[in-house]
mmCIF file of C-alpha atoms in Angstrom:
data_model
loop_
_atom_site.group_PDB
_atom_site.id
_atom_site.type_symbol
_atom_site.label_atom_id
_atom_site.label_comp_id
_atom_site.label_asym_id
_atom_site.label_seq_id
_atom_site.Cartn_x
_atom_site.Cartn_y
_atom_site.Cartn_z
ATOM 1 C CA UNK A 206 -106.114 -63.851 32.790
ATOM 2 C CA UNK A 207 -107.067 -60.785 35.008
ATOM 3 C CA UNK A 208 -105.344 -57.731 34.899
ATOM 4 C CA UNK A 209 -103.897 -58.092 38.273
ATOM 5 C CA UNK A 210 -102.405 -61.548 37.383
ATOM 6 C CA UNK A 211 -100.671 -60.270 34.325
ATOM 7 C CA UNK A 212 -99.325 -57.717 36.502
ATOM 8 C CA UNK A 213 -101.059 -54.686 34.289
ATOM 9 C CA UNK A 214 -102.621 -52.241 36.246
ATOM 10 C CA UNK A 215 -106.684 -52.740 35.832
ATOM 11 C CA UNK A 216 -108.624 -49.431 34.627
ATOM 12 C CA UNK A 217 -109.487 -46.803 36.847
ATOM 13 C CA UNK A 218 -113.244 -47.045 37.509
ATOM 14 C CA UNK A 219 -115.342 -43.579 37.174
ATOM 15 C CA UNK A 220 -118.420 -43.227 38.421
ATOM 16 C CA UNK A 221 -121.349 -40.121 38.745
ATOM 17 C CA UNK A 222 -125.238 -38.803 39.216
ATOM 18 C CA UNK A 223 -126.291 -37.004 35.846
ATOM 19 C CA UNK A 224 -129.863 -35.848 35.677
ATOM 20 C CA UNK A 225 -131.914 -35.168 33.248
ATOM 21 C CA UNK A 226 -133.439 -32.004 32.930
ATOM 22 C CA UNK A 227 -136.518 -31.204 30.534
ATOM 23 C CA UNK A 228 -139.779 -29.689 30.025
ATOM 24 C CA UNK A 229 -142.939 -32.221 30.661
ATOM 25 C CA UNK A 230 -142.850 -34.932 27.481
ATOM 26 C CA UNK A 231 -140.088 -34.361 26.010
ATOM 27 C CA UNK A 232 -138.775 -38.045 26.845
ATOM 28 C CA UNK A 233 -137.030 -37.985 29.938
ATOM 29 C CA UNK A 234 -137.945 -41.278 30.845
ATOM 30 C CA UNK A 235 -137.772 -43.082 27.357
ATOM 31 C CA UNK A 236 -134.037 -41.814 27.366
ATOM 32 C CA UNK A 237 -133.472 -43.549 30.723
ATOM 33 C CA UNK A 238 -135.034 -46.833 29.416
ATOM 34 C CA UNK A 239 -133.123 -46.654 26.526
ATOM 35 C CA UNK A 240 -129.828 -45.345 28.330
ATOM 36 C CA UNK A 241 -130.303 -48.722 30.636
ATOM 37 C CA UNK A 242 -131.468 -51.000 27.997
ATOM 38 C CA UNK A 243 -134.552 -51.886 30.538
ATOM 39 C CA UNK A 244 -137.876 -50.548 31.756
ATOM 40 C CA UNK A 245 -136.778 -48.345 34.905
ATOM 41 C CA UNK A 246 -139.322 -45.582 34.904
ATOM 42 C CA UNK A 247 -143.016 -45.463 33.310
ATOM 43 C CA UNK A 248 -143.540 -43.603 30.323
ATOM 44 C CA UNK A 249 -146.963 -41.784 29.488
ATOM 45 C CA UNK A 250 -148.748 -39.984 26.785
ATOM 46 C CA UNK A 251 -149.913 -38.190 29.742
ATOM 47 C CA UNK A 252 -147.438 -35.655 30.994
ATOM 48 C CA UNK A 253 -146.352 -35.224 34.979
ATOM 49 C CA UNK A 254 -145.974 -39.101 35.259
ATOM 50 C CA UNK A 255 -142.714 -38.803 37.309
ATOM 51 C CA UNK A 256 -143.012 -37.950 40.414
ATOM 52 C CA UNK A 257 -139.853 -39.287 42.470
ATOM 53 C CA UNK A 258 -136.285 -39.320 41.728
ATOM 54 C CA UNK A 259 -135.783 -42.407 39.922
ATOM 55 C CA UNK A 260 -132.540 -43.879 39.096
ATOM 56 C CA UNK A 261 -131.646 -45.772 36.446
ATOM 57 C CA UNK A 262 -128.311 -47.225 36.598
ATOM 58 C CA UNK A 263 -125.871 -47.963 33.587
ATOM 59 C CA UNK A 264 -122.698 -49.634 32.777
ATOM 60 C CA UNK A 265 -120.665 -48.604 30.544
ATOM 61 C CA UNK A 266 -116.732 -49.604 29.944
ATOM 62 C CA UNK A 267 -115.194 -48.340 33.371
ATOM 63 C CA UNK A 268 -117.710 -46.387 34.791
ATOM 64 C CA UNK A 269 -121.092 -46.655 36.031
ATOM 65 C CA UNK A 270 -123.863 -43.709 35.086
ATOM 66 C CA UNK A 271 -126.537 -43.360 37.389
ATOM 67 C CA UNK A 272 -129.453 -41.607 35.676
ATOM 68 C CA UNK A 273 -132.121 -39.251 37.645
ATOM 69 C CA UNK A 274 -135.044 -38.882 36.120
ATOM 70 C CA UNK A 275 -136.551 -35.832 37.555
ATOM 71 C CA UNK A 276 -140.042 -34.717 37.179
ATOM 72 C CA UNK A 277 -141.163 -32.518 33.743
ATOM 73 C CA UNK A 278 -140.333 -28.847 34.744
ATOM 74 C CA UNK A 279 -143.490 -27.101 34.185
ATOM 75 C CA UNK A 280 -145.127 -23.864 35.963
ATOM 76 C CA UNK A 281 -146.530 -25.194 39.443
ATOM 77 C CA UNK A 282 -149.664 -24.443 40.472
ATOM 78 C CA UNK A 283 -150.711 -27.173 43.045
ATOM 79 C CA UNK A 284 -148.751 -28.604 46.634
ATOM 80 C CA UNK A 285 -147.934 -31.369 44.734
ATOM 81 C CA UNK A 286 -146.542 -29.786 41.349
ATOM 82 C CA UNK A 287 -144.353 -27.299 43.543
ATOM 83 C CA UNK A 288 -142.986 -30.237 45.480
ATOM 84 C CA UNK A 289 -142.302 -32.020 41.847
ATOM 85 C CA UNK A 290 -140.220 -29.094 40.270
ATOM 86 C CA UNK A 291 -138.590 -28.304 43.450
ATOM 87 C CA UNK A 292 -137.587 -31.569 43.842
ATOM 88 C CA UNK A 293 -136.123 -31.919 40.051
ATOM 89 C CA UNK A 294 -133.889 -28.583 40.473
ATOM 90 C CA UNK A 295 -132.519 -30.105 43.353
ATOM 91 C CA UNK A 296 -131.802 -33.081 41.212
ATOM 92 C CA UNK A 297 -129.465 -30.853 38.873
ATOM 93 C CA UNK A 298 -127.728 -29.297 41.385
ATOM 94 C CA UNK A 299 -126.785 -32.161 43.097
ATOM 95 C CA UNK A 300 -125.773 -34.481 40.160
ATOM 96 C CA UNK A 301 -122.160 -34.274 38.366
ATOM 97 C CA UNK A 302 -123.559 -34.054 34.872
ATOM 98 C CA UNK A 303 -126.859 -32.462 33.388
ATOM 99 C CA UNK A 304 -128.452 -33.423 30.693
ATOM 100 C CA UNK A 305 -130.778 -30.211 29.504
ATOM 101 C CA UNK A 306 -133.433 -31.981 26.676
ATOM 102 C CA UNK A 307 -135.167 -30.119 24.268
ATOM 103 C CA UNK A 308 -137.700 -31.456 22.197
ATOM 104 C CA UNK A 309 -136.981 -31.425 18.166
ATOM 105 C CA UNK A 310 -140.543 -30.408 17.336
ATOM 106 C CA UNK A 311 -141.568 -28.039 20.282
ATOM 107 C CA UNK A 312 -138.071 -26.152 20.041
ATOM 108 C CA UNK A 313 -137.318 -23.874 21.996
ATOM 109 C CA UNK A 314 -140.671 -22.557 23.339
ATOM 110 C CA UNK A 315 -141.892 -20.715 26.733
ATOM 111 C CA UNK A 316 -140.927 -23.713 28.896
ATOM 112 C CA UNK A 317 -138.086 -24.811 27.480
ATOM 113 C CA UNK A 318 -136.562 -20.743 27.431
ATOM 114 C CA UNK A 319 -137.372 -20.809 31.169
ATOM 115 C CA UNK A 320 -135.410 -24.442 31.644
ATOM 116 C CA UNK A 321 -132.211 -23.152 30.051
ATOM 117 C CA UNK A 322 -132.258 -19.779 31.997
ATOM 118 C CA UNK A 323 -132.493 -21.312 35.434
ATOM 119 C CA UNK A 324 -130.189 -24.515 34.188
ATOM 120 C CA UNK A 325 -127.109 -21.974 33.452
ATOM 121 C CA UNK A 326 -127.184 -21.225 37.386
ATOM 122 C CA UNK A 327 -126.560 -24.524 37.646
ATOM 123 C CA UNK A 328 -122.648 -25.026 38.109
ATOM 124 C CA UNK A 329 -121.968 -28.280 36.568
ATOM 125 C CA UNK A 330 -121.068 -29.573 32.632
ATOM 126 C CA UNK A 331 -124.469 -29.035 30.675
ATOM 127 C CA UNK A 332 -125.130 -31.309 27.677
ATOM 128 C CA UNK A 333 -127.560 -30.607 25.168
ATOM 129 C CA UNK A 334 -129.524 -33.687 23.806
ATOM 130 C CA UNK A 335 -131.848 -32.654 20.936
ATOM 131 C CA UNK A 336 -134.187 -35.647 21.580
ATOM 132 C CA UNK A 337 -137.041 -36.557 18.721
ATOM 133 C CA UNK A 338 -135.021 -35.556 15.878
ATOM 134 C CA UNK A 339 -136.573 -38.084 13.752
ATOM 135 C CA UNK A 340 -139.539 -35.962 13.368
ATOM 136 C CA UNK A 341 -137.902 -32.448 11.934
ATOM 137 C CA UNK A 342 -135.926 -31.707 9.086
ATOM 138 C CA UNK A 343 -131.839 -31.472 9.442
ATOM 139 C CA UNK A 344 -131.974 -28.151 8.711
ATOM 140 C CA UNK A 345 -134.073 -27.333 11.591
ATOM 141 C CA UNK A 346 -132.290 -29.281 13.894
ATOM 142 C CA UNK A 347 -129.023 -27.459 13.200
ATOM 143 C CA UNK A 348 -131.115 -24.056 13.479
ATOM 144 C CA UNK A 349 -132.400 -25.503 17.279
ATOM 145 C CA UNK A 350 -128.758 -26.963 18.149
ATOM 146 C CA UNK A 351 -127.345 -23.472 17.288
ATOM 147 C CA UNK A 352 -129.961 -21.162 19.629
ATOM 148 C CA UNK A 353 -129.830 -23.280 22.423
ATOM 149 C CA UNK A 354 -125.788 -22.887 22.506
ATOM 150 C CA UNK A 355 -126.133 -19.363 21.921
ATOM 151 C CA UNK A 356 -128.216 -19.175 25.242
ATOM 152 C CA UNK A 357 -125.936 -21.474 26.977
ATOM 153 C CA UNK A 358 -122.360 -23.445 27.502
ATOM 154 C CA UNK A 359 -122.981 -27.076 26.474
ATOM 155 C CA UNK A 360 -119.846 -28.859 26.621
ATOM 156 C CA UNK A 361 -121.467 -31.801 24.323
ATOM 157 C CA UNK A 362 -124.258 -31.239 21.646
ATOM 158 C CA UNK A 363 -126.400 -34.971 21.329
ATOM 159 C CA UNK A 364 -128.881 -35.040 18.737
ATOM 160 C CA UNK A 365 -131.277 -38.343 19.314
ATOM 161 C CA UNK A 366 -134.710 -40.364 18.912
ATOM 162 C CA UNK A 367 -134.491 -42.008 22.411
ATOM 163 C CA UNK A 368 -137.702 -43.819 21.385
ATOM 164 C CA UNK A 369 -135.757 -45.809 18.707
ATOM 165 C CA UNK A 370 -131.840 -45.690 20.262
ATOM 166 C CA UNK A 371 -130.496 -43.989 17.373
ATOM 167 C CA UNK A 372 -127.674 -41.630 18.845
ATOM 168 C CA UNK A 373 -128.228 -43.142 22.656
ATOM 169 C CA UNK A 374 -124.921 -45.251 21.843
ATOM 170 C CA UNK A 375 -122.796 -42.109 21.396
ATOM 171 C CA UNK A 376 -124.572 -40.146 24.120
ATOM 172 C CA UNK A 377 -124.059 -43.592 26.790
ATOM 173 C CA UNK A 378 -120.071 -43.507 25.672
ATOM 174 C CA UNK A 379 -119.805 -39.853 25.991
ATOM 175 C CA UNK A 380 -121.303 -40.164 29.937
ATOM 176 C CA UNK A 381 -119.166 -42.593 30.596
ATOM 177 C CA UNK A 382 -115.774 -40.857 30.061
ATOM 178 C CA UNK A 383 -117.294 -37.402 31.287
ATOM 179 C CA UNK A 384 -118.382 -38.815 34.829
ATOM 180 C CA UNK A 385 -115.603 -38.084 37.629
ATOM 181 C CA UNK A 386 -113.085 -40.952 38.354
ATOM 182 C CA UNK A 387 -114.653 -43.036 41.593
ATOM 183 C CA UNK A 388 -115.560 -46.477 42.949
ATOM 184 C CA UNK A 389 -119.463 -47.789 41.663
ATOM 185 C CA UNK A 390 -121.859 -47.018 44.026
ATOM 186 C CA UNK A 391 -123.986 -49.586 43.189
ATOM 187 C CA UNK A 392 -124.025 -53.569 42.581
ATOM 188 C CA UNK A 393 -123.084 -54.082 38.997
ATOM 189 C CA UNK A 394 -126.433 -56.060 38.089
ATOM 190 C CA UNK A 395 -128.290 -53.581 39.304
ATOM 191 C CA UNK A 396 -130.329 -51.058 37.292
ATOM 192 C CA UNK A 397 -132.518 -48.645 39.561
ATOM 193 C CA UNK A 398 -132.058 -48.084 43.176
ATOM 194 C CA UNK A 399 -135.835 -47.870 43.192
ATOM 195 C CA UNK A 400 -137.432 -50.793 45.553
ATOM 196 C CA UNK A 401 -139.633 -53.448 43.446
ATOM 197 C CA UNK A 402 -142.748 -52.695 45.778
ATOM 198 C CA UNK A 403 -142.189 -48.882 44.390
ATOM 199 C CA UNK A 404 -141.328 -50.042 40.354
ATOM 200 C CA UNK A 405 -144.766 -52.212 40.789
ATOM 201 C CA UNK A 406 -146.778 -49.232 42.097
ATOM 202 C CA UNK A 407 -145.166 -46.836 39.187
ATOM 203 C CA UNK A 408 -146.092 -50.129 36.777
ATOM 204 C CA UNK A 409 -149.745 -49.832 37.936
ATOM 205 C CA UNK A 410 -150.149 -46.152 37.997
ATOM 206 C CA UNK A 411 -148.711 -46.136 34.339
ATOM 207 C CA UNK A 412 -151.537 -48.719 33.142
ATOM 208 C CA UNK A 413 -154.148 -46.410 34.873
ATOM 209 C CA UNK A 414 -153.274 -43.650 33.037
ATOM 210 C CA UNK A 415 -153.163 -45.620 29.419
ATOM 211 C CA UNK A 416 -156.528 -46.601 30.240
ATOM 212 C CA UNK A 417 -158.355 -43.519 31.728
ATOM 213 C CA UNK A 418 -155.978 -40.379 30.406
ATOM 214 C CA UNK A 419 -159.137 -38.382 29.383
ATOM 215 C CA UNK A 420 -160.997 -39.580 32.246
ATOM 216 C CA UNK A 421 -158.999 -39.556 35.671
ATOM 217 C CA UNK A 422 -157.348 -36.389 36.776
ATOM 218 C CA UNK A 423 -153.939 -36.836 38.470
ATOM 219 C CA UNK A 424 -155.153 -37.299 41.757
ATOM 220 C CA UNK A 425 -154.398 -40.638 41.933
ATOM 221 C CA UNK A 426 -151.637 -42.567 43.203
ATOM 222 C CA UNK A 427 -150.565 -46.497 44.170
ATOM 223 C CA UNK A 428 -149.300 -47.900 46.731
ATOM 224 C CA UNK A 429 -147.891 -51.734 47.387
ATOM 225 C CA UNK A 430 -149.115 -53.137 50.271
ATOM 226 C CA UNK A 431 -148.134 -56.452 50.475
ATOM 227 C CA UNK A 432 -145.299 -58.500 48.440
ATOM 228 C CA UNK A 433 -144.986 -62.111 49.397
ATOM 229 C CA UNK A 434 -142.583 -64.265 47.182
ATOM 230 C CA UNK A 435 -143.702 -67.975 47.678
ATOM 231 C CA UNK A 436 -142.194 -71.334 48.218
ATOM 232 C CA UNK A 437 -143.644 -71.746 44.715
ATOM 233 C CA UNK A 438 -141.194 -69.207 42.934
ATOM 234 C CA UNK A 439 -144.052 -66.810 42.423
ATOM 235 C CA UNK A 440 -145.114 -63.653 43.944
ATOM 236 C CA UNK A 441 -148.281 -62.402 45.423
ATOM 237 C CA UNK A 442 -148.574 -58.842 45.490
ATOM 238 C CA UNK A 443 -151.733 -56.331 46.851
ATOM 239 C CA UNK A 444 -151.819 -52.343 45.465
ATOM 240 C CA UNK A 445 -154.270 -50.264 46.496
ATOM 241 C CA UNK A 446 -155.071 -47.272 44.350
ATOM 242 C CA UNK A 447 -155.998 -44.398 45.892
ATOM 243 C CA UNK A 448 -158.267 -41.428 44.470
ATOM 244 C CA UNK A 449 -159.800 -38.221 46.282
ATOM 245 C CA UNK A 450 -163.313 -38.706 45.487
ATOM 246 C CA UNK A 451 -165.764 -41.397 45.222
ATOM 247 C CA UNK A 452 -166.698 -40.535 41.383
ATOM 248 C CA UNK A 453 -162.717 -41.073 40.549
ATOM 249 C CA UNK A 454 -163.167 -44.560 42.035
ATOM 250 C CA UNK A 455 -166.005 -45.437 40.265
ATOM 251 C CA UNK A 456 -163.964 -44.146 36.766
ATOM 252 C CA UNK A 457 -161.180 -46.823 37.806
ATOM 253 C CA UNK A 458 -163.411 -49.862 38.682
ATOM 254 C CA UNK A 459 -165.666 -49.287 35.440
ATOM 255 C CA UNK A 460 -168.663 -51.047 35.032
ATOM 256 C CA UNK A 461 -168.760 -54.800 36.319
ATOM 257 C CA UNK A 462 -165.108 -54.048 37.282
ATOM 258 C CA UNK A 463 -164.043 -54.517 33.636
ATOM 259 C CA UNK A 464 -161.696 -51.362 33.616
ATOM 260 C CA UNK A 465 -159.725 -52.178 37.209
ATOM 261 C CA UNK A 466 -159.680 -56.166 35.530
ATOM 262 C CA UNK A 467 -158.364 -54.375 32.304
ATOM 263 C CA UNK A 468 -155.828 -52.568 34.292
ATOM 264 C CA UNK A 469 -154.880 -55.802 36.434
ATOM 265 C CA UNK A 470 -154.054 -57.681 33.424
ATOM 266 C CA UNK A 471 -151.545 -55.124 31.935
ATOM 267 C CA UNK A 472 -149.611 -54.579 35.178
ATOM 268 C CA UNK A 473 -149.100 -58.342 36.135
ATOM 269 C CA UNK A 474 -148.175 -59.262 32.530
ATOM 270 C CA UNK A 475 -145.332 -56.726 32.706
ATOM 271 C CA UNK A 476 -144.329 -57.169 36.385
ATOM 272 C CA UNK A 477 -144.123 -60.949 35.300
ATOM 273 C CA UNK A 478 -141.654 -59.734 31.919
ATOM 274 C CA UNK A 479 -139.563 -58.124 34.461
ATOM 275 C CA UNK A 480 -139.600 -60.570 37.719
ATOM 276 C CA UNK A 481 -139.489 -63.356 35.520
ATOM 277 C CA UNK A 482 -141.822 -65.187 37.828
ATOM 278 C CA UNK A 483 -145.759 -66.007 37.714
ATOM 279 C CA UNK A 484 -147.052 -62.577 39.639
ATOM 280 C CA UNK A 485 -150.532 -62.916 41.877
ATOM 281 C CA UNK A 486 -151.691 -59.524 41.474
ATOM 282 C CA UNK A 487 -154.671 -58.129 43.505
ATOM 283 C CA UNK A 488 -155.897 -54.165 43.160
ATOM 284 C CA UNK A 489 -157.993 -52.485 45.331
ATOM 285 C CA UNK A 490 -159.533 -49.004 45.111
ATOM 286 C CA UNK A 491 -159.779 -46.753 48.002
ATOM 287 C CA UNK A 492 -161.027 -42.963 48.276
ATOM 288 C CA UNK A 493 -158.431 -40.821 50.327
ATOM 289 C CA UNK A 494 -159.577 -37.225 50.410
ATOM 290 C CA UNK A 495 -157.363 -34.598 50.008
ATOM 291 C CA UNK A 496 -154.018 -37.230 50.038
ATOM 292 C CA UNK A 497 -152.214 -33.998 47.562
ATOM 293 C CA UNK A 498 -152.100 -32.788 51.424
ATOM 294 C CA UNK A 499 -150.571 -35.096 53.032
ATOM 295 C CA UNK A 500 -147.178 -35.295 53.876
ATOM 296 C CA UNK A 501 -147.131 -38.785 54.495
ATOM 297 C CA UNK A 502 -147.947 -39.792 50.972
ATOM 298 C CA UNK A 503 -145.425 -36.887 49.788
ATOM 299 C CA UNK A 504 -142.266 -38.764 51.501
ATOM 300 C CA UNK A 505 -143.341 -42.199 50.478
ATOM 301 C CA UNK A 506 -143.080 -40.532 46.824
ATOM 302 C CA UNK A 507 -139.529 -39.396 47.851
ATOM 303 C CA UNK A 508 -140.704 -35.669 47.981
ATOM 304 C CA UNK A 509 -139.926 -33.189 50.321
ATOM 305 C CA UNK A 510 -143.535 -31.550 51.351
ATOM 306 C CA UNK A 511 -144.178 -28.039 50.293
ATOM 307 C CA UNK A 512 -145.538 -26.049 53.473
ATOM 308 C CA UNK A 513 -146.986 -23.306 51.277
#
């Protein structure tokens, strides 16, 4: 029997943006996976993976969390890496909740000082989350947990190892009762507000960088450019990645092809884990010169384009 039909009022639904704020590897997107219980943004040994405002989107009791996963805040040097850390700032300011991580080991270095300096001007309810705590001893931890509140208000302290989901429970129930009182924004089934074509390309680009981390710079990017679901339940799908010099593109085909075949493999077996349907993938490698300048490839990242 429904609420309604026993005549009892049904709860109140709550629902809110909380980002997640943090210096470049210090698990951003391993939280969100773990928050959502499912692969919503790529994670990378390499750091600067993130490049768009990803979503992922979690139910919990009443409400409904969405997650953005900003890019690593780091010291920008390039178009693109200004365009990154603008873009997570903006992130904080316009979510309800933010989530400042600090990692266990690193502490509370030059980055992360600078992060919780520019994160008190944000004027919104800061959490801490102490995030690879399974790697320091409690007595550090408590040491860490202590500075960082001395430096800041945190209306919650979380200490976690998003990796494994110990403390992501507590930190999911606390989000839920702390988001503001609204209707859900999104579909209840659904977990990222990201496109498929876009989740592919992000699948891709993460495989490229597990194979070639010491080889390729991060001048690369991948695009979907053609997704055709068939009568036969499957899906045919055609990424081009793009690199700025013909040497790069040589690094990502490898020799016979074996390395783009390598990389081919990886991303279809996953996109076919999470479509749940045979996947027909087909990559092709293209040199765009100079595509950091473009503002074109900047909005189709979801970034607003630096013009210094």
């Amino acid at each position: 029997m429904t609420a309604e039909a026993s005549g009892e009022t049904p709860p109140a639904t709550r629902c809110g943006f909380v980002a997640l704020i943090g210096a470049p590897n210090v698990g951003k997107s391993t939280l969100v996976n773990a928050l959502v219980g499912a692969k919503v943004t790529i994670v990378s040994r390499k750091v600067q993976t993130t490049r768009a405002l990803i979503r992922g989107i979690v139910i919990e009791n009443n409400a409904q969390i969405i997650l953005v996963d900003t890019p690593g805040i780091f010291l920008p040097k390039r178009r693109l890496d200004r365009a990154m850390v603008s873009t997570a700032w903006s992130g904080a300011h316009d979510a309800d909740l933010v989530c400042v991580l600090l990692d266990a080991k690193t502490g509370i270095d030059e980055e992360a000082e600078a992060i919780l300096t520019k994160a008190a001007s944000v004027n919104h309810e800061k959490i801490l989350v102490i995030n690879k705590v399974d790697l320091v001893q409690r007595e550090k931890l408590l040491a860490l947990a202590q500075a960082a509140n001395e430096r800041m208000k945190f209306a919650r302290t979380f200490m976690i190892a998003a990796i494994s989901g110990d403390g992501v429970d507590d930190l999911r129930k606390t989000l839920s009762e702390m988001v503001p009182a609204g209707p859900f924004l999104y579909p209840e089934d659904q977990m990222s507000d990201a496109p498929m074509r876009q989740l592919a390309a992000e699948i891709t680009r993460e495989k490229i960088y597990q194979k070639l981390h010491q080889e390729l710079p991060y001048q690369s990017t991948v695009e979907t450019e053609k997704w055709e679901e068939r009568k036969d339940k499957s899906v045919r799908i055609e990424q081009t990645i793009f690199v700025e010099r013909e040497s790069q593109r040589k690094i990502v085909l490898g020799k016979g092809g074996a390395t783009i075949k390598s990389i081919g493999a990886d991303s279809r077996k996953e996109l076919m884990q999470i479509l749940d349907v045979p996947v027909h993938l087909f990559l092709f490698v293209k040199v765009r010169e100079n595509w950091g300048d473009d503002p074109d490839r900047y909005r189709e990242m979801g970034l607003d384009f630096p013009r210094e």
